[in-house]
């Protein structure tokens, strides 16, 4: 499209209106691709991206797509230790970050001997501290990062570094793909590695061709992206829009009124949201909701977290029959979907299987009858493995090696529609963000005042779920607000804010099985009452 429509906007930044044409996007991506090659990154190598939504994010991904590389978009809220784990586990050789995230990045790469270059995007004035800015000035181009044994990490301004390279394609272009991370029950994230055929960049993986048709993408579409680009769903949606020649409007952060105003301003035709965004827009007054013309919207997709039926019905009443839902893990093992009409006739469903072969199995790996809940397994529609973690790959795979699961529990009705009822792994989905509680539990148990701890999701009207901790204290420790405040501060000092409990309760003793396994379901069920589903 850089040749066919060079002046068409590839993307627009919502807060500033800054626009990058397809011709400019092509040149930007090519320059970074040459830089990656010059740094020794060859086909199937890895690099990482750690920053908030900005005007260099998409080209940071596109360059990898042109070089046959795996690129990992990292949650921008992670701590330095959490970032370091992903950089090490993914074997990334280069990191792209923003000045706003530079302090964290510099701390992380002290633990990452494979990283040999850091590219920093944005204005230097956006650096979080004068100290961070001073570090950039002192080590830019040739300097080292304190705490490393070797003078091998170079920190460059992204634009300055890329400007030295040609704007034409690299000679050995081949298809690259994201390698994203999905948290695990042990608290450590899992890198999802898919086989990468030696295709040209113009030939995407079959899964993405399937999504383009399902979501009714077209060349002149206008896509509004309200979510962080490190998430798999918006990352895929934005990439597909660029591939088909549409224009992406990127919000730096979601605001209900801003979102509605952007639909009118840019005549948005497509968008993808999470249920929390629906809830926040529905809380606007009737006058606020009627302020902007939304008639250009053709397809509004939601996923990442189950949507409360009353919220979805309210959105259908407001926006009409344009709302589509899908269910699919980042692993890509299977995919279900339904449009508005299908959902209205099967309320609460996440749709019919369109990709992969679905099986609902009991603990003995036997098929459950229709309507009876069991673990959701798929004969994998898209092969994958967890990078550098054969044990986690084995845990997610059936004994005969034919099926995989992420631990969700659900049932299929007589019409073949899937309904989710629980999460076998106690995964929490809060505002569309996947949170596994084990990491927080493992941290709390190290506190000198804590004898035992359980962390799980409880209902939250706005976020769907929120993180709750239930703690058994050591003898003599007061179960009061001062202790709550101390434990909250302890969590915030060691975990990203998304993983920290929003509230802490105390119990005299936590229920454990004779094997020592924490019987967390007993605790969690108290907060869910008599609901037939443990998913909001």
Coordinates of C-alpha atoms in Angstrom, one line a residue:
X1 CA 0.0 0.0 0.0
X2 CA 3.0 2.3 0.2
X3 CA 3.0 2.2 -3.6
X4 CA -0.7 1.9 -4.2
X5 CA -1.8 4.6 -1.7
X6 CA 1.4 6.3 -0.4
X7 CA -0.4 9.3 1.1
X8 CA -3.1 7.3 2.9
X9 CA -2.7 7.4 6.7
X10 CA -1.4 4.1 8.0
X11 CA -2.1 5.3 11.6
X12 CA -3.1 8.4 13.6
X13 CA -2.2 9.2 17.2
X14 CA -5.5 10.0 18.9
X15 CA -4.2 12.6 21.4
X16 CA -2.2 14.7 19.0
X17 CA -3.6 13.9 15.6
X18 CA -0.1 13.1 14.4
X19 CA -0.4 11.1 11.2
X20 CA 2.0 8.7 9.5
X21 CA 1.3 7.8 5.9
X22 CA 1.9 4.4 4.3
X23 CA 4.9 5.7 2.5
X24 CA 6.5 7.1 5.7
X25 CA 5.6 3.9 7.6
X26 CA 7.2 1.8 4.8
X27 CA 10.4 3.8 5.1
X28 CA 10.4 3.7 8.9
X29 CA 9.9 0.0 9.0
X30 CA 12.7 -0.6 6.5
X31 CA 15.2 1.5 8.3
X32 CA 14.6 -0.4 11.5
X33 CA 14.8 -3.7 9.7
X34 CA 18.2 -2.8 8.3
X35 CA 19.3 -1.8 11.8
X36 CA 18.2 -5.2 13.2
X37 CA 20.1 -7.0 10.5
X38 CA 23.2 -4.8 11.2
X39 CA 23.0 -5.8 14.8
X40 CA 23.3 -9.5 13.8
X41 CA 19.7 -10.5 14.2
X42 CA 19.0 -13.3 11.7
X43 CA 15.8 -15.2 10.9
X44 CA 14.1 -16.7 14.0
X45 CA 16.1 -14.5 16.4
X46 CA 14.2 -12.5 19.1
X47 CA 13.9 -8.9 20.2
X48 CA 11.5 -7.2 22.6
X49 CA 9.4 -4.0 22.8
X50 CA 8.7 -2.4 26.2
X51 CA 6.7 0.9 26.1
X52 CA 3.4 2.6 26.2
X53 CA 1.3 3.2 23.0
X54 CA 3.3 5.7 20.9
X55 CA 4.0 6.7 17.3
X56 CA 7.0 4.3 17.0
X57 CA 5.2 1.2 18.3
X58 CA 3.8 -0.2 15.0
X59 CA 7.1 0.2 13.1
X60 CA 8.9 -1.6 16.0
X61 CA 6.6 -4.6 15.2
X62 CA 6.6 -4.2 11.4
X63 CA 10.4 -4.4 11.1
X64 CA 10.3 -7.8 12.7
X65 CA 7.5 -8.9 10.4
X66 CA 9.8 -8.1 7.5
X67 CA 13.0 -9.8 8.9
X68 CA 11.7 -13.3 9.9
X69 CA 12.1 -12.3 13.6
X70 CA 10.1 -13.1 16.7
X71 CA 9.3 -9.9 18.6
X72 CA 7.9 -9.8 22.1
X73 CA 5.6 -7.0 23.1
X74 CA 6.0 -6.7 26.9
X75 CA 3.4 -5.4 29.3
X76 CA 4.5 -1.8 30.0
X77 CA 3.4 -2.0 33.6
X78 CA 6.0 -4.7 34.6
X79 CA 8.7 -4.2 37.1
X80 CA 12.4 -4.4 36.2
X81 CA 12.7 -8.0 37.5
X82 CA 9.5 -9.1 35.6
X83 CA 10.9 -7.5 32.4
X84 CA 14.3 -9.1 32.9
X85 CA 12.7 -12.5 33.2
X86 CA 10.9 -12.1 29.8
X87 CA 14.0 -10.7 28.1
X88 CA 16.1 -13.6 29.4
X89 CA 13.4 -16.3 28.7
X90 CA 12.8 -15.0 25.2
X91 CA 16.5 -14.8 24.5
X92 CA 16.0 -11.3 23.2
X93 CA 19.1 -9.6 21.7
X94 CA 17.8 -6.1 21.5
X95 CA 15.2 -4.0 23.4
X96 CA 13.1 -1.1 22.2
X97 CA 11.7 1.1 25.0
X98 CA 10.5 4.6 25.6
X99 CA 12.1 7.3 27.6
X100 CA 9.2 7.0 30.0
X101 CA 10.2 3.4 30.7
X102 CA 14.0 3.8 30.5
X103 CA 14.7 3.6 34.2
X104 CA 13.0 0.2 34.4
X105 CA 14.7 -1.0 31.2
X106 CA 18.2 0.0 32.4
X107 CA 17.6 -1.8 35.7
X108 CA 16.3 -4.9 33.9
X109 CA 19.1 -5.3 31.4
X110 CA 21.6 -5.6 34.2
X111 CA 20.3 -9.2 34.4
X112 CA 20.2 -9.8 30.6
X113 CA 23.6 -10.5 29.1
X114 CA 22.1 -11.3 25.7
X115 CA 20.8 -7.7 25.2
X116 CA 23.5 -5.7 23.3
X117 CA 21.5 -2.7 22.3
X118 CA 18.6 -0.5 23.6
X119 CA 16.7 1.8 21.3
X120 CA 14.8 4.6 23.1
X121 CA 11.7 6.3 21.6
X122 CA 10.0 9.6 22.3
X123 CA 11.1 12.9 23.6
X124 CA 14.0 12.9 26.1
X125 CA 12.0 15.3 28.2
X126 CA 9.6 12.4 28.9
X127 CA 12.2 10.6 30.9
X128 CA 10.9 9.9 34.4
X129 CA 13.8 11.6 36.1
X130 CA 16.8 13.8 35.5
X131 CA 18.9 10.8 36.6
X132 CA 17.6 8.7 33.8
X133 CA 18.2 11.4 31.3
X134 CA 21.7 11.8 32.6
X135 CA 22.3 8.0 32.1
X136 CA 21.2 8.3 28.4
X137 CA 23.5 11.2 27.8
X138 CA 26.5 9.5 29.4
X139 CA 26.1 6.1 27.8
X140 CA 24.5 6.9 24.5
X141 CA 26.2 5.3 21.5
X142 CA 29.1 3.6 23.3
X143 CA 28.6 3.5 27.1
X144 CA 27.9 0.7 29.4
X145 CA 25.2 0.0 32.0
X146 CA 26.3 0.0 35.6
X147 CA 26.3 -3.4 37.2
X148 CA 27.3 -5.3 34.0
X149 CA 30.6 -7.1 33.6
X150 CA 31.1 -6.1 30.1
X151 CA 31.0 -2.9 28.1
X152 CA 28.6 -4.3 25.6
X153 CA 25.2 -2.5 25.9
X154 CA 24.7 0.5 23.7
X155 CA 21.7 2.9 24.3
X156 CA 20.7 4.9 21.3
X157 CA 17.9 7.3 20.5
X158 CA 15.6 5.3 18.2
X159 CA 15.2 7.9 15.5
X160 CA 18.8 8.8 15.3
X161 CA 19.9 5.2 15.2
X162 CA 17.5 4.3 12.4
X163 CA 18.2 7.3 10.3
X164 CA 21.6 5.9 9.4
X165 CA 20.1 3.0 7.5
X166 CA 18.4 2.7 4.0
X167 CA 14.6 3.2 3.6
X168 CA 14.5 0.3 1.1
X169 CA 13.6 -3.3 2.0
X170 CA 16.3 -5.6 3.3
X171 CA 17.6 -8.1 0.7
X172 CA 16.5 -11.2 2.6
X173 CA 12.9 -10.3 3.7
X174 CA 10.9 -13.0 5.3
X175 CA 7.8 -13.3 7.5
X176 CA 8.2 -12.6 11.2
X177 CA 5.6 -12.9 13.9
X178 CA 5.0 -11.8 17.6
X179 CA 6.0 -14.2 20.4
X180 CA 3.8 -12.9 23.2
X181 CA 3.6 -14.1 26.8
X182 CA 0.7 -15.6 28.7
X183 CA 1.0 -15.8 32.5
X184 CA 1.3 -19.3 34.0
X185 CA -0.1 -20.9 37.2
X186 CA 3.4 -20.7 38.7
X187 CA 3.3 -17.0 38.3
X188 CA 6.0 -17.0 35.7
X189 CA 4.9 -15.8 32.2
X190 CA 5.0 -18.3 29.3
X191 CA 6.3 -17.4 25.9
X192 CA 4.1 -18.7 23.2
X193 CA 6.3 -19.9 20.3
X194 CA 4.7 -20.8 17.0
X195 CA 6.4 -22.4 14.0
X196 CA 7.4 -19.7 11.5
X197 CA 7.4 -20.9 7.8
X198 CA 9.8 -19.3 5.4
X199 CA 7.1 -17.1 3.8
X200 CA 7.5 -13.7 2.3
X201 CA 6.2 -10.9 4.6
X202 CA 3.2 -10.5 2.3
X203 CA 1.9 -14.0 3.2
X204 CA 0.7 -14.0 6.9
X205 CA 0.1 -17.1 9.0
X206 CA -3.2 -18.9 8.3
X207 CA -4.7 -17.8 11.7
X208 CA -4.4 -14.1 10.7
X209 CA -6.0 -14.7 7.2
X210 CA -8.9 -16.3 9.0
X211 CA -9.3 -13.4 11.4
X212 CA -9.3 -10.9 8.5
X213 CA -12.4 -12.5 7.0
X214 CA -14.1 -13.1 10.3
X215 CA -13.8 -9.5 11.4
X216 CA -14.9 -8.2 7.9
X217 CA -11.8 -6.1 7.4
X218 CA -11.5 -4.2 4.1
X219 CA -9.0 -1.9 2.5
X220 CA -10.5 1.5 3.3
X221 CA -11.6 0.7 6.9
X222 CA -11.0 3.0 9.9
X223 CA -10.0 1.0 13.0
X224 CA -10.0 2.6 16.5
X225 CA -7.6 0.9 18.9
X226 CA -8.4 1.8 22.6
X227 CA -6.2 -0.8 24.3
X228 CA -2.5 -1.2 25.1
X229 CA -0.7 -2.5 22.0
X230 CA 1.3 -5.1 24.1
X231 CA -1.9 -7.2 24.4
X232 CA -2.3 -9.9 21.8
X233 CA -5.8 -9.0 20.6
X234 CA -5.2 -5.3 19.8
X235 CA -1.7 -6.1 18.5
X236 CA -3.2 -8.6 16.0
X237 CA -6.1 -6.3 15.1
X238 CA -3.9 -3.3 14.4
X239 CA -1.4 -5.4 12.4
X240 CA -4.2 -6.9 10.2
X241 CA -5.6 -3.4 9.6
X242 CA -2.3 -2.2 8.3
X243 CA -1.9 -5.3 6.2
X244 CA -5.2 -4.8 4.4
X245 CA -4.6 -1.1 3.8
X246 CA -6.9 0.5 6.4
X247 CA -6.1 3.3 8.8
X248 CA -5.6 2.8 12.6
X249 CA -6.4 5.5 15.2
X250 CA -4.4 4.7 18.3
X251 CA -5.5 5.9 21.7
X252 CA -2.7 6.3 24.2
X253 CA -5.2 5.4 26.9
X254 CA -8.9 4.7 27.1
X255 CA -11.4 7.4 28.1
X256 CA -15.1 6.9 27.4
X257 CA -15.9 10.3 26.0
X258 CA -12.7 10.5 24.0
X259 CA -13.5 7.1 22.5
X260 CA -16.9 8.2 21.3
X261 CA -15.6 11.5 20.0
X262 CA -13.0 9.7 17.9
X263 CA -15.6 7.5 16.3
X264 CA -17.4 10.7 15.0
X265 CA -14.2 12.6 14.1
X266 CA -12.6 9.8 12.0
X267 CA -15.8 8.0 10.9
X268 CA -14.5 4.8 12.6
X269 CA -15.9 1.6 11.0
X270 CA -14.2 -1.1 13.2
X271 CA -13.0 -1.4 16.8
X272 CA -12.2 -4.0 19.4
X273 CA -12.9 -3.5 23.1
X274 CA -13.0 -5.3 26.4
X275 CA -16.1 -5.5 28.6
X276 CA -14.8 -3.0 31.1
X277 CA -14.8 -0.3 28.3
X278 CA -18.5 -1.2 27.6
X279 CA -19.3 -0.7 31.3
X280 CA -17.6 2.6 31.5
X281 CA -19.3 4.0 28.5
X282 CA -22.7 2.8 29.8
X283 CA -22.1 4.8 33.0
X284 CA -22.1 8.0 30.9
X285 CA -25.3 10.0 31.1
X286 CA -27.9 9.8 28.3
X287 CA -26.8 13.3 27.2
X288 CA -23.1 12.3 27.1
X289 CA -23.9 9.1 25.2
X290 CA -25.9 11.1 22.6
X291 CA -23.2 13.7 22.0
X292 CA -21.5 12.0 19.1
X293 CA -22.6 10.4 15.9
X294 CA -21.7 6.7 16.0
X295 CA -23.4 5.7 12.8
X296 CA -20.2 4.9 10.9
X297 CA -19.5 1.9 13.2
X298 CA -19.9 -1.4 11.3
X299 CA -18.2 -4.0 13.5
X300 CA -17.5 -3.8 17.3
X301 CA -15.6 -6.8 18.6
X302 CA -15.1 -7.7 22.2
X303 CA -13.0 -10.4 23.9
X304 CA -10.3 -10.9 26.5
X305 CA -12.8 -11.3 29.3
X306 CA -16.4 -12.6 29.5
X307 CA -19.0 -9.9 29.2
X308 CA -21.8 -9.7 31.7
X309 CA -25.1 -10.4 29.8
X310 CA -26.8 -7.3 31.1
X311 CA -23.8 -5.2 29.9
X312 CA -23.8 -6.8 26.4
X313 CA -27.6 -6.4 26.0
X314 CA -27.3 -2.7 26.9
X315 CA -24.6 -2.2 24.3
X316 CA -26.7 -4.0 21.7
X317 CA -29.6 -1.7 22.5
X318 CA -27.4 1.3 22.1
X319 CA -25.2 0.4 19.1
X320 CA -27.4 -2.1 17.3
X321 CA -26.6 -5.6 16.0
X322 CA -22.9 -4.9 15.2
X323 CA -21.3 -6.5 18.3
X324 CA -19.3 -9.6 17.8
X325 CA -17.7 -11.8 20.5
X326 CA -14.9 -14.3 20.3
X327 CA -13.1 -16.6 22.7
X328 CA -9.5 -17.7 22.1
X329 CA -6.3 -17.8 24.0
X330 CA -3.1 -16.1 23.0
X331 CA -1.8 -19.7 22.4
X332 CA -4.1 -19.8 19.4
X333 CA -5.2 -23.4 20.1
X334 CA -8.8 -22.8 19.2
X335 CA -11.3 -20.1 18.5
X336 CA -15.1 -19.6 19.0
X337 CA -17.2 -16.6 17.9
X338 CA -20.7 -15.4 17.6
X339 CA -22.4 -12.3 16.1
X340 CA -25.2 -10.4 17.7
X341 CA -28.0 -12.5 16.5
X342 CA -26.3 -15.8 17.5
X343 CA -25.6 -14.4 21.0
X344 CA -29.1 -13.1 21.5
X345 CA -30.4 -16.7 20.8
X346 CA -27.7 -18.2 23.1
X347 CA -27.1 -15.6 25.8
X348 CA -24.0 -16.1 27.8
X349 CA -22.3 -18.1 25.1
X350 CA -18.9 -17.3 23.7
X351 CA -19.9 -18.8 20.3
X352 CA -19.4 -21.8 18.1
X353 CA -16.0 -23.3 17.2
X354 CA -14.6 -21.8 14.0
X355 CA -11.0 -22.8 14.4
X356 CA -9.6 -25.9 16.1
X357 CA -11.4 -29.1 17.3
X358 CA -13.2 -28.5 20.7
X359 CA -13.5 -31.2 23.4
X360 CA -15.0 -30.9 26.9
X361 CA -13.3 -33.5 29.1
X362 CA -13.6 -34.6 32.8
X363 CA -10.6 -35.2 35.0
X364 CA -10.2 -38.7 33.6
X365 CA -9.9 -37.2 30.1
X366 CA -13.3 -38.6 29.2
X367 CA -15.9 -36.6 27.1
X368 CA -18.5 -34.8 29.2
X369 CA -22.2 -35.0 28.1
X370 CA -23.8 -32.0 26.5
X371 CA -24.5 -29.3 29.1
X372 CA -22.1 -30.8 31.7
X373 CA -19.0 -28.6 32.5
X374 CA -15.5 -29.9 32.0
X375 CA -12.1 -28.7 31.0
X376 CA -12.0 -27.1 27.6
X377 CA -9.5 -28.8 25.3
X378 CA -8.7 -28.3 21.6
X379 CA -7.0 -30.4 19.1
X380 CA -4.7 -27.6 18.3
X381 CA -5.7 -25.4 15.4
X382 CA -2.3 -23.6 15.5
X383 CA 0.7 -25.5 16.8
X384 CA 2.7 -23.9 19.6
X385 CA 5.1 -24.5 22.5
X386 CA 6.1 -22.6 25.6
X387 CA 9.5 -21.3 24.8
X388 CA 12.3 -22.8 26.9
X389 CA 9.8 -24.5 29.2
X390 CA 9.0 -28.1 28.2
X391 CA 7.4 -28.8 31.5
X392 CA 4.7 -26.1 31.0
X393 CA 4.2 -27.3 27.4
X394 CA 3.7 -30.8 28.8
X395 CA 1.2 -29.6 31.5
X396 CA -0.9 -27.9 28.8
X397 CA -0.9 -31.0 26.5
X398 CA -3.0 -34.2 26.7
X399 CA -1.1 -37.4 27.5
X400 CA -1.4 -38.6 23.9
X401 CA -0.1 -35.3 22.7
X402 CA -3.1 -34.5 20.5
X403 CA -4.8 -31.7 22.6
X404 CA -4.0 -28.6 24.5
X405 CA -5.7 -26.5 27.1
X406 CA -5.3 -23.2 29.1
X407 CA -7.4 -24.6 31.9
X408 CA -10.8 -23.0 31.3
X409 CA -13.9 -24.9 32.3
X410 CA -17.2 -24.8 30.3
X411 CA -19.9 -26.8 28.5
X412 CA -21.4 -27.1 25.1
X413 CA -25.2 -26.9 24.5
X414 CA -27.2 -28.9 22.0
X415 CA -26.6 -26.3 19.3
X416 CA -22.8 -26.5 19.7
X417 CA -22.3 -23.2 21.5
X418 CA -19.6 -23.0 24.2
X419 CA -20.3 -21.5 27.6
X420 CA -17.5 -20.8 30.1
X421 CA -18.2 -21.4 33.8
X422 CA -14.9 -21.4 35.6
X423 CA -11.2 -21.3 35.3
X424 CA -9.4 -24.4 36.5
X425 CA -6.2 -22.5 37.1
X426 CA -7.9 -19.6 39.0
X427 CA -6.8 -17.1 36.4
X428 CA -8.2 -13.7 37.1
X429 CA -9.3 -11.5 34.3
X430 CA -9.5 -7.9 35.5
X431 CA -10.4 -5.2 33.0
X432 CA -9.3 -7.6 30.2
X433 CA -5.9 -8.3 31.8
X434 CA -5.0 -11.9 32.6
X435 CA -3.6 -12.2 36.1
X436 CA -2.5 -15.5 37.6
X437 CA -2.5 -15.4 41.4
X438 CA 0.4 -17.7 42.3
X439 CA 3.1 -15.0 42.0
X440 CA 1.3 -12.8 44.6
X441 CA 0.7 -15.8 46.9
X442 CA 4.4 -16.8 46.7
X443 CA 5.3 -13.2 47.6
X444 CA 2.9 -12.8 50.5
X445 CA 4.0 -16.1 52.1
X446 CA 7.5 -14.6 52.5
X447 CA 6.3 -11.7 54.7
X448 CA 7.3 -12.3 58.3
X449 CA 3.7 -11.7 59.5
X450 CA 2.1 -14.2 57.1
X451 CA 1.6 -17.9 57.8
X452 CA -0.4 -18.7 54.7
X453 CA -2.0 -16.9 51.8
X454 CA -4.6 -17.4 49.0
X455 CA -5.2 -15.0 46.1
X456 CA -8.1 -15.3 43.7
X457 CA -10.6 -13.2 41.7
X458 CA -13.8 -11.8 43.2
X459 CA -16.6 -9.9 41.4
X460 CA -16.1 -6.3 40.4
X461 CA -18.9 -4.5 38.6
X462 CA -16.5 -2.4 36.6
X463 CA -13.5 -4.6 36.0
X464 CA -15.3 -8.0 35.9
X465 CA -13.0 -9.3 38.6
X466 CA -10.5 -7.8 41.1
X467 CA -7.7 -9.4 42.9
X468 CA -8.5 -10.5 46.5
X469 CA -6.0 -11.9 49.1
X470 CA -7.1 -13.9 52.1
X471 CA -4.3 -14.3 54.6
X472 CA -3.6 -16.4 57.7
X473 CA -1.4 -14.4 60.0
X474 CA 1.4 -15.5 62.3
X475 CA 0.4 -15.9 66.0
X476 CA 0.2 -12.5 67.8
X477 CA -0.1 -10.4 64.7
X478 CA -3.2 -8.1 64.7
X479 CA -5.7 -8.5 62.0
X480 CA -6.2 -4.8 61.6
X481 CA -5.9 -2.0 59.0
X482 CA -2.3 -1.4 59.9
X483 CA -1.5 -4.9 58.9
X484 CA -3.5 -4.6 55.7
X485 CA -1.6 -1.4 54.8
X486 CA 1.7 -3.1 55.5
X487 CA 0.9 -6.1 53.3
X488 CA -0.5 -3.9 50.5
X489 CA 2.7 -1.8 50.5
X490 CA 4.8 -5.0 50.5
X491 CA 3.0 -6.3 47.4
X492 CA 3.3 -2.9 45.6
X493 CA 7.1 -2.9 46.3
X494 CA 7.6 -6.2 44.5
X495 CA 4.8 -6.6 41.9
X496 CA 3.3 -4.6 39.1
X497 CA 0.2 -2.9 40.3
X498 CA -2.1 -5.1 38.2
X499 CA -1.0 -8.2 40.2
X500 CA -1.5 -6.6 43.6
X501 CA -4.6 -7.3 45.7
X502 CA -7.1 -4.5 45.9
X503 CA -8.3 -5.8 49.3
X504 CA -7.1 -8.2 52.0
X505 CA -9.1 -10.3 54.4
X506 CA -8.0 -12.5 57.3
X507 CA -8.8 -16.1 58.3
X508 CA -7.7 -18.0 61.3
X509 CA -6.6 -20.9 59.0
X510 CA -6.7 -21.6 55.3
X511 CA -8.2 -24.8 54.0
X512 CA -5.6 -27.3 52.7
X513 CA -6.0 -30.8 51.5
X514 CA -4.1 -33.6 53.2
X515 CA -1.6 -33.4 50.3
X516 CA -0.9 -29.8 51.3
X517 CA -2.6 -28.4 48.3
X518 CA -4.6 -25.2 49.1
X519 CA -8.3 -25.8 48.6
X520 CA -8.9 -22.3 47.3
X521 CA -12.2 -22.9 45.7
X522 CA -13.9 -23.0 49.2
X523 CA -12.6 -19.5 50.0
X524 CA -13.4 -18.1 46.6
X525 CA -17.0 -19.4 46.5
X526 CA -17.9 -17.3 49.6
X527 CA -17.4 -14.2 47.5
X528 CA -19.3 -15.5 44.5
X529 CA -22.3 -16.5 46.5
X530 CA -24.9 -18.7 44.6
X531 CA -23.8 -17.7 41.1
X532 CA -24.0 -20.6 38.7
X533 CA -20.9 -19.2 36.9
X534 CA -17.6 -18.1 38.5
X535 CA -16.9 -15.9 35.5
X536 CA -18.3 -12.4 35.4

